[in-house]
Tab-separated table of C-alpha atoms in Angstrom:
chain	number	residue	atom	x	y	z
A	1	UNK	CA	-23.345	33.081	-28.219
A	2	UNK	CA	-24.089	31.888	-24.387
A	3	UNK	CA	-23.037	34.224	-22.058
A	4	UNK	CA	-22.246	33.452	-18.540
A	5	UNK	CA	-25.519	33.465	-16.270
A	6	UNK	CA	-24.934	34.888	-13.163
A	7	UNK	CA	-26.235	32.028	-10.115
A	8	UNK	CA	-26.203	32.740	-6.715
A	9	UNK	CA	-24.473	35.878	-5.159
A	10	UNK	CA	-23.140	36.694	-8.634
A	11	UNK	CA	-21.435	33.400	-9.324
A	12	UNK	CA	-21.102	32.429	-13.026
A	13	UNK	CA	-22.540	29.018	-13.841
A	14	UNK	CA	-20.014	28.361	-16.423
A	15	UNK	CA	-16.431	29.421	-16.868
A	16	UNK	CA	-13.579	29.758	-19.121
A	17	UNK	CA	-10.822	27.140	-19.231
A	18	UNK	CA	-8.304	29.395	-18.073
A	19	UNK	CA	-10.749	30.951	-15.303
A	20	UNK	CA	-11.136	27.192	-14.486
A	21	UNK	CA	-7.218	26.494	-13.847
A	22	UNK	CA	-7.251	29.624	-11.730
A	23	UNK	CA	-10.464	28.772	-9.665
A	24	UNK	CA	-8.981	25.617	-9.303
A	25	UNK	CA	-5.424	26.683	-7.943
A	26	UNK	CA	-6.775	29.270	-5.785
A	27	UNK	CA	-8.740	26.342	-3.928
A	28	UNK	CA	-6.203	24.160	-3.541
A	29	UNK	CA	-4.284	27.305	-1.661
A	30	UNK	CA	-7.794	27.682	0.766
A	31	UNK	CA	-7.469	24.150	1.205
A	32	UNK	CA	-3.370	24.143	2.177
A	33	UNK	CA	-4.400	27.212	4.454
A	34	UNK	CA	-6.847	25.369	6.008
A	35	UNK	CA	-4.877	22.510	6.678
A	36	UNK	CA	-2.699	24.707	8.018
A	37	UNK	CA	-4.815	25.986	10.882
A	38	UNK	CA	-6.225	22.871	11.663
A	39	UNK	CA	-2.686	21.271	12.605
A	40	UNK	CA	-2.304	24.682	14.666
A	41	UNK	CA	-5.338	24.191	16.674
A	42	UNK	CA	-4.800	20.685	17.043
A	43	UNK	CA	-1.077	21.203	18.376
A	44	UNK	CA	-2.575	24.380	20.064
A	45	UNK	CA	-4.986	21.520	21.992
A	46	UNK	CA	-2.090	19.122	22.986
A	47	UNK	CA	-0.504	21.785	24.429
A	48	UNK	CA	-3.096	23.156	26.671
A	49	UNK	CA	-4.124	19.341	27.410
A	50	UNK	CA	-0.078	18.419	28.363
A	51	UNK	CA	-0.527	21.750	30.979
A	52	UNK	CA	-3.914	20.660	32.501
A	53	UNK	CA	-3.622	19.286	36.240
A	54	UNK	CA	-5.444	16.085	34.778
A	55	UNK	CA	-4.606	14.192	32.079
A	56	UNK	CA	-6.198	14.427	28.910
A	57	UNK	CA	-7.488	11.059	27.077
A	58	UNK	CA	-7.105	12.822	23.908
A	59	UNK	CA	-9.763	13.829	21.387
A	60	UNK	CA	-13.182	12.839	20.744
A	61	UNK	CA	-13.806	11.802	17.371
A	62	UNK	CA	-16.311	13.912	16.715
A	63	UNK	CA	-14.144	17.242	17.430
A	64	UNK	CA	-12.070	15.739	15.002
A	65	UNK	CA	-14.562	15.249	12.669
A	66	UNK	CA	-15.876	18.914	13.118
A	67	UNK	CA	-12.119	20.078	12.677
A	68	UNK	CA	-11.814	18.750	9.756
A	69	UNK	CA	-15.138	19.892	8.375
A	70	UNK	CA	-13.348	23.484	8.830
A	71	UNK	CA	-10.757	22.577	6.895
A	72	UNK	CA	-13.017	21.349	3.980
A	73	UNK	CA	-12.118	17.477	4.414
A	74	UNK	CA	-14.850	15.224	4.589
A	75	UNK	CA	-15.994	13.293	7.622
A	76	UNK	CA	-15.866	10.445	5.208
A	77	UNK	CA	-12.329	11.128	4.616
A	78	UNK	CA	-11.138	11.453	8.821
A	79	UNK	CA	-13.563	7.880	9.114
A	80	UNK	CA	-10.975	6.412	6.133
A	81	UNK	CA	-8.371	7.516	8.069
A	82	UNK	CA	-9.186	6.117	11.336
A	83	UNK	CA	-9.706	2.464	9.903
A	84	UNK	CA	-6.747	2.642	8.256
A	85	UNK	CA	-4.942	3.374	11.677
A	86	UNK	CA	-6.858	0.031	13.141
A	87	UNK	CA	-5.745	-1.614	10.289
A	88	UNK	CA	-2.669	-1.117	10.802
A	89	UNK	CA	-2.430	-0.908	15.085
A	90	UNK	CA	-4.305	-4.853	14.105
A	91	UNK	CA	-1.450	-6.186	11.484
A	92	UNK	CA	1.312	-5.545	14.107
A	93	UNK	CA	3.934	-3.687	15.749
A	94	UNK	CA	5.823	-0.902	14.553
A	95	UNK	CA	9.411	-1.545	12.914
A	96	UNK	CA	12.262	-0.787	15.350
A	97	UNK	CA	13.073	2.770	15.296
A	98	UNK	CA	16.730	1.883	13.501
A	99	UNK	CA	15.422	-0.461	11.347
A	100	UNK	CA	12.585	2.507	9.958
A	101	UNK	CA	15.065	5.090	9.127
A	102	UNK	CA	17.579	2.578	7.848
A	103	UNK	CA	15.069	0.889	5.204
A	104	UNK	CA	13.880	4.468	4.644
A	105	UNK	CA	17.242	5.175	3.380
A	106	UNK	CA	18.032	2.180	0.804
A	107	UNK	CA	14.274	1.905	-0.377
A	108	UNK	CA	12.220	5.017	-0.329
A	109	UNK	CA	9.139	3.813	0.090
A	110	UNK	CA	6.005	5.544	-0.701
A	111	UNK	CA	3.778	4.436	1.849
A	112	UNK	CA	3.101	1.836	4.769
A	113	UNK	CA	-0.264	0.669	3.654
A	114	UNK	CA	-1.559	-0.686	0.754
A	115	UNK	CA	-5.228	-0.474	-0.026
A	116	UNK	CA	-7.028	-1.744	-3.233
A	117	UNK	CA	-11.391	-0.986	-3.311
A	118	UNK	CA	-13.770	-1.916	-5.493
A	119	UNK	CA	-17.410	-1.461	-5.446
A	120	UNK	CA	-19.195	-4.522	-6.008
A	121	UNK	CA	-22.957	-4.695	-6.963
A	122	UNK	CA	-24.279	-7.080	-4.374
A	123	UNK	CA	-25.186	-6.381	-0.764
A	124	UNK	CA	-22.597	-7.203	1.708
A	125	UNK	CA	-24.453	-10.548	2.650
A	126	UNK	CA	-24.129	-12.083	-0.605
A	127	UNK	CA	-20.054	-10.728	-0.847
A	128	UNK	CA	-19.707	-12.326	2.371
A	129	UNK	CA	-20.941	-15.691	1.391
A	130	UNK	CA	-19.257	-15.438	-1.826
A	131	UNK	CA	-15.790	-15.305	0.311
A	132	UNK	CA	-16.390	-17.761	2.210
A	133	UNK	CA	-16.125	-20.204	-0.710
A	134	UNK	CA	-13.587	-18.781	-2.167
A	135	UNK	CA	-10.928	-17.591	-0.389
A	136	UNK	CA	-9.428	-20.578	1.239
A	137	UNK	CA	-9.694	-22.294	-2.090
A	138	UNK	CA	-6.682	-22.733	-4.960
A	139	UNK	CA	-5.414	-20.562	-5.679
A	140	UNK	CA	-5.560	-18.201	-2.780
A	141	UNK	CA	-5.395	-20.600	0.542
A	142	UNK	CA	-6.165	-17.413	2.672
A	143	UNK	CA	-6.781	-18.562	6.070
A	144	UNK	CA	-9.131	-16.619	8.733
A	145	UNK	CA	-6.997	-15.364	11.929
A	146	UNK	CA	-8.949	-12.728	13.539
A	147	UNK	CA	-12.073	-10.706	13.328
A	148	UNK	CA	-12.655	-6.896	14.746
A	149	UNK	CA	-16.418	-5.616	14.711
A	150	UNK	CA	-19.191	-6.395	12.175
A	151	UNK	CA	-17.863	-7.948	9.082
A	152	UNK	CA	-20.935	-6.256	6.961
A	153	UNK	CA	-20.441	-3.073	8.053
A	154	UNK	CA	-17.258	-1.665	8.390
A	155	UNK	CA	-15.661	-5.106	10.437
A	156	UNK	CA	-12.251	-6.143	9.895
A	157	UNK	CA	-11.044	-9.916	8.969
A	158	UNK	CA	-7.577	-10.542	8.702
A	159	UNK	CA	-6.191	-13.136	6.253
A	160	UNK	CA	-2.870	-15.057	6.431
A	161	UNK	CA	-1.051	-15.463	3.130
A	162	UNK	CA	-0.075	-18.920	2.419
A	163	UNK	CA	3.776	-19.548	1.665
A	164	UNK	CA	4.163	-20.033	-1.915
A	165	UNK	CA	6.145	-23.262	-1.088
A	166	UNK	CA	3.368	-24.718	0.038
A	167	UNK	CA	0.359	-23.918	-2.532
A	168	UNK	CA	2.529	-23.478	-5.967
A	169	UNK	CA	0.119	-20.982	-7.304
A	170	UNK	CA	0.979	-17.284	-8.550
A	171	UNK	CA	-1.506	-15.782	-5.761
A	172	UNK	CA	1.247	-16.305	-3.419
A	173	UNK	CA	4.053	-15.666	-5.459
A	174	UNK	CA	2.741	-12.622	-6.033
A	175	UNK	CA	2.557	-12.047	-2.295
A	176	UNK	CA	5.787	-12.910	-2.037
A	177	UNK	CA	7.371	-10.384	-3.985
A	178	UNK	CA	5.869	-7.835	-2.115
A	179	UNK	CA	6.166	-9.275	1.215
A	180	UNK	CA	2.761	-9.364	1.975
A	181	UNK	CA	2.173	-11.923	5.099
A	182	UNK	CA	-1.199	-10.587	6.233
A	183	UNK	CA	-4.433	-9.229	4.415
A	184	UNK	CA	-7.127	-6.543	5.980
A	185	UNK	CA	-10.415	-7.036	4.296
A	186	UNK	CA	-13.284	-4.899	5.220
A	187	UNK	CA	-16.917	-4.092	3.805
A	188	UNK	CA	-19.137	-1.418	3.938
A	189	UNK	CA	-22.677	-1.311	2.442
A	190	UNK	CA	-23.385	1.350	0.370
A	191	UNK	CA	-26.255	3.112	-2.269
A	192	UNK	CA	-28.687	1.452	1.068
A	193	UNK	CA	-27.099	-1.488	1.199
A	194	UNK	CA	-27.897	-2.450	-2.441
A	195	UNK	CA	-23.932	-2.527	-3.197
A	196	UNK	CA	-20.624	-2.770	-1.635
A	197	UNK	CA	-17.595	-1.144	-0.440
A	198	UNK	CA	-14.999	-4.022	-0.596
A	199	UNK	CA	-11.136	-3.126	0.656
A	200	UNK	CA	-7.993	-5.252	1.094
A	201	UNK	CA	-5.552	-3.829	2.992
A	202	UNK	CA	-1.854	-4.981	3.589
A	203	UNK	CA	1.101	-3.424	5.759
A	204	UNK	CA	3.827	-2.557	3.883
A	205	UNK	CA	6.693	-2.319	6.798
A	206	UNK	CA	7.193	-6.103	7.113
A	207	UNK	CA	8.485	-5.432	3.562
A	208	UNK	CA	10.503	-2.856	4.210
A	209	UNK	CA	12.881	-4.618	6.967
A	210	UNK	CA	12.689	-7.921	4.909
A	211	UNK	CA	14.256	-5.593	1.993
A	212	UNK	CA	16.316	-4.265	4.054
A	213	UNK	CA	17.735	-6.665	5.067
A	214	UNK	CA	18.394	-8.589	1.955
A	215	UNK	CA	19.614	-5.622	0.092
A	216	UNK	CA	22.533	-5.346	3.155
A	217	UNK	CA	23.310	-9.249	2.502
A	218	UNK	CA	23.428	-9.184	-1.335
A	219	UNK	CA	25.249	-5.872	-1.558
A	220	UNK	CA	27.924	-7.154	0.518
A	221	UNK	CA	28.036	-10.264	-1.538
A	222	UNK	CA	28.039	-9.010	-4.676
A	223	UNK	CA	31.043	-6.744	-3.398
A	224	UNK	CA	32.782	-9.724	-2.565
A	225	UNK	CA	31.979	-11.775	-5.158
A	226	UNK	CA	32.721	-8.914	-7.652
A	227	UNK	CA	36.075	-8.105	-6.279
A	228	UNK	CA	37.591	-11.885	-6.227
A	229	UNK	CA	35.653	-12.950	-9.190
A	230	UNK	CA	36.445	-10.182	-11.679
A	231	UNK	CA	40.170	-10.286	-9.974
A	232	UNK	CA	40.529	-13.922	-10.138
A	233	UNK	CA	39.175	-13.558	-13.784
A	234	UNK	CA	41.226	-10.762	-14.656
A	235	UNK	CA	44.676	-12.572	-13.156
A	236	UNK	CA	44.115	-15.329	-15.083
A	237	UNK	CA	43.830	-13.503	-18.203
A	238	UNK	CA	46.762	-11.181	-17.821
A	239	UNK	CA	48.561	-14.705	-17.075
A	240	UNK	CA	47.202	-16.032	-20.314
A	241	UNK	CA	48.232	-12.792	-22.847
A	242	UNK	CA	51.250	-11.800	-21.378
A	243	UNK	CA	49.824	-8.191	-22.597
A	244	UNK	CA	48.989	-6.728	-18.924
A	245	UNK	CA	50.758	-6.708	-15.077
A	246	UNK	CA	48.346	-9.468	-13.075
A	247	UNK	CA	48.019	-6.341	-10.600
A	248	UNK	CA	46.322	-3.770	-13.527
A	249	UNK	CA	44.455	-7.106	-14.868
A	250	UNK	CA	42.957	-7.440	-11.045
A	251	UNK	CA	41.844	-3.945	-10.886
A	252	UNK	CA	39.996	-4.170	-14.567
A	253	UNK	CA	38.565	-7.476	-13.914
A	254	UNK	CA	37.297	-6.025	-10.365
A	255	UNK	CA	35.441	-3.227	-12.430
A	256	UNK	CA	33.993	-5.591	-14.542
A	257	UNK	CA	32.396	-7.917	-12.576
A	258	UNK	CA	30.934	-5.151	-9.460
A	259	UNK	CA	29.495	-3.509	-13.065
A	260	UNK	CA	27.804	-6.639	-14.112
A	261	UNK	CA	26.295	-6.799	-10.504
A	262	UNK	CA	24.360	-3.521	-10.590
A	263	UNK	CA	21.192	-5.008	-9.849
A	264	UNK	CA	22.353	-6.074	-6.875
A	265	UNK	CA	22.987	-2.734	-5.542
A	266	UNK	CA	21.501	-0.233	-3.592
A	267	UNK	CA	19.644	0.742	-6.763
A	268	UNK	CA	19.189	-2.340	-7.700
A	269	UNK	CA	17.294	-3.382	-4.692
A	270	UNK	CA	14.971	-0.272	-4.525
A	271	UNK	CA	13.629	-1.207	-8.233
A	272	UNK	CA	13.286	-4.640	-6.916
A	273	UNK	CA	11.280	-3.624	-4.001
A	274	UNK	CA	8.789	-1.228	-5.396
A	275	UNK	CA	8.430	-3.464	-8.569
A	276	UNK	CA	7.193	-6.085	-5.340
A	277	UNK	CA	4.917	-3.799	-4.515
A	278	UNK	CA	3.341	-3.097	-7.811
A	279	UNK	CA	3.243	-7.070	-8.603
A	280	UNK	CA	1.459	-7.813	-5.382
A	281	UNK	CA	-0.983	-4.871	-5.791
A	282	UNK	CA	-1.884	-6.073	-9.509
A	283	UNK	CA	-2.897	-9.757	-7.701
A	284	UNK	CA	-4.770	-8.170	-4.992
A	285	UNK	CA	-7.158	-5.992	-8.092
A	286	UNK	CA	-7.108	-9.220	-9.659
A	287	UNK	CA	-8.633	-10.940	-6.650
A	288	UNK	CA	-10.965	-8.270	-6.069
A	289	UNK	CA	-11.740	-8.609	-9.768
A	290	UNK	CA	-12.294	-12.088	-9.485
A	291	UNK	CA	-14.786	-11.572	-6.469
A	292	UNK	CA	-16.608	-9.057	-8.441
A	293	UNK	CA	-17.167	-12.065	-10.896
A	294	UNK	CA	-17.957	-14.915	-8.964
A	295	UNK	CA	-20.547	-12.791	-6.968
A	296	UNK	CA	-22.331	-11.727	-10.083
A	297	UNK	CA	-22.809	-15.016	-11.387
A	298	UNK	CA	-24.691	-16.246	-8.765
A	299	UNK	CA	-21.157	-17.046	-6.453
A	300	UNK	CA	-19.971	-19.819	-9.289
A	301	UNK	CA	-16.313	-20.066	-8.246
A	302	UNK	CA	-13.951	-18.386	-10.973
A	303	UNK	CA	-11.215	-19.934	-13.114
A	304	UNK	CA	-8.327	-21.338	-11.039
A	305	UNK	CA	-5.329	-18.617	-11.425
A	306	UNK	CA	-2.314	-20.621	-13.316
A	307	UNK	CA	0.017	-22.606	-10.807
A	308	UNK	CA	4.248	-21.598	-11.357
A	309	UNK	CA	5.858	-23.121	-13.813
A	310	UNK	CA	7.288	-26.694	-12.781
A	311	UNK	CA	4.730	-26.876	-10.327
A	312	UNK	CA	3.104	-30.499	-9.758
């Protein structure tokens, strides 16, 4: 039988499952701790910056960096981060204040951003050129609005999502039912440049106050509508039997109808939304899919996505 050979200052190099579990939860509670005294010091910081006689521009990067090295995160990681911050300072404004908490409350959502990767085994050059021909063609139509730093390396190029009106293809639909009006791409070369970091980003709050939005408008019609509808249907049938008061018929009609217009409730409009989300996210891995393809085989354009049914 192999026993356990000690490595290191006494350090086993192999371990039992439930030794594993243990090791396992008892670093995720170093890394919580951690966490813990890194938000201390870095509230500790703004502090003693807010009491200085000069103002404070805030924190180098690479402090950050090194504080979150203490904590065990990766400078990889607090990079990540930042770009995702641009990403999101570049897409637009924040939602009003009212409008946050308020689509916070009907929807839930999970997050602001969403992010799909892949890494694609080309160099950045050849993804590059491989976009260029095929992004603004059928079926995505995506349109080149602004630009932020080198586009091979770590740059930023933001894409406007056609209206689905206007192209007919399930690309944009799919945008659609997520709300997605903008896309972040960036690339980043990696293995030394002999492969590809490729992300789209998209900001999820226009969705949110879209949803909003909508939910208010279709809850309060589908109140209405429920409520003379089922009561209008519900008169007329106590008016037809002769078994039931028109009042009582109102009231069970009423019930009837607002029941058969679930989906249109608060409920109703959260699945809505986050199914969105997931549709939209599915098109954006099948993009990136699709560029993973078309660079591969020498940047031969792939098969056009299907257009929506009825579609000329």
């Amino acid at each position: 039988m192999n026993e356990p050979r000690p490595t290191g200052a006494g350090l086993a190099a192999r371990v039992a499952s439930e030794e594993a579990r243990e090791l396992l939860r008892r670093a995720a509670e170093l890394q919580a701790e951690a966490m813990t005294r890194l938000e201390e010091r870095v509230a500790n910081e703004a502090r003693r910056a807010a009491t200085d006689a000069e103002p404070a521009d805030g924190f180098a990067i690479a402090d950050i960096e090194a504080a979150a090295q203490e904590a065990g995160i990766s400078p990889d990681f607090v990079r990540q981060a930042m770009a995702e911050q641009t990403a999101i300072a570049a897409m637009g404004g924040p939602l009003p204040a009212w409008l946050d908490r308020a689509g916070n409350r009907l929807l839930r959502p999970t997050r602001r951003w969403l992010e799909i990767a892949r890494t694609i085994e080309a160099p950045p050059g050849d993804v590059l050129a491989t976009m260029r021909l095929m992004l603004p063609q059928h079926p995505y139509r995506l349109s080149l609005v602004e630009t932020g730093g080198d586009p091979l390396d770590g740059g930023y190029m933001i894409f406007t999502v056609p209206s689905q009106f206007t192209t007919n293809s399930v690309f944009a639909l799919d945008m659609a039912y997520g709300s997605l009006k903008r896309l972040h791409v960036s690339m980043r070369p990696v293995r030394n440049g002999a492969a590809t970091d490729v992300r789209i980003g998209a900001d999820l709050r226009h969705g949110i106050g879209v949803n909003w939005w909508l939910g208010t408008v279709f809850r309060g019609m589908s109140g209405a509508a429920g409520v003379w509808g089922g009561g209008a249907a519900g008169a007329v049938a106590a008016n037809a039997l002769g078994t039931v008061s028109p009042a009582l018929a109102v009231g069970i009609g009423a019930v009837a109808a607002a029941s058969a217009l679930v989906p249109l409730t608060g409920a109703g409009v959260r699945k809505t939304y986050h199914w969105g989300i997931r549709r939209s996210e599915r098109s954006l891995r099948d993009l990136l899919g699709a560029l993973d393809a078309a660079v591969r085989s020498g940047g031969f354009p792939p098969p056009s996505m299907p257009q929506r049914p009825g579609a000329s």
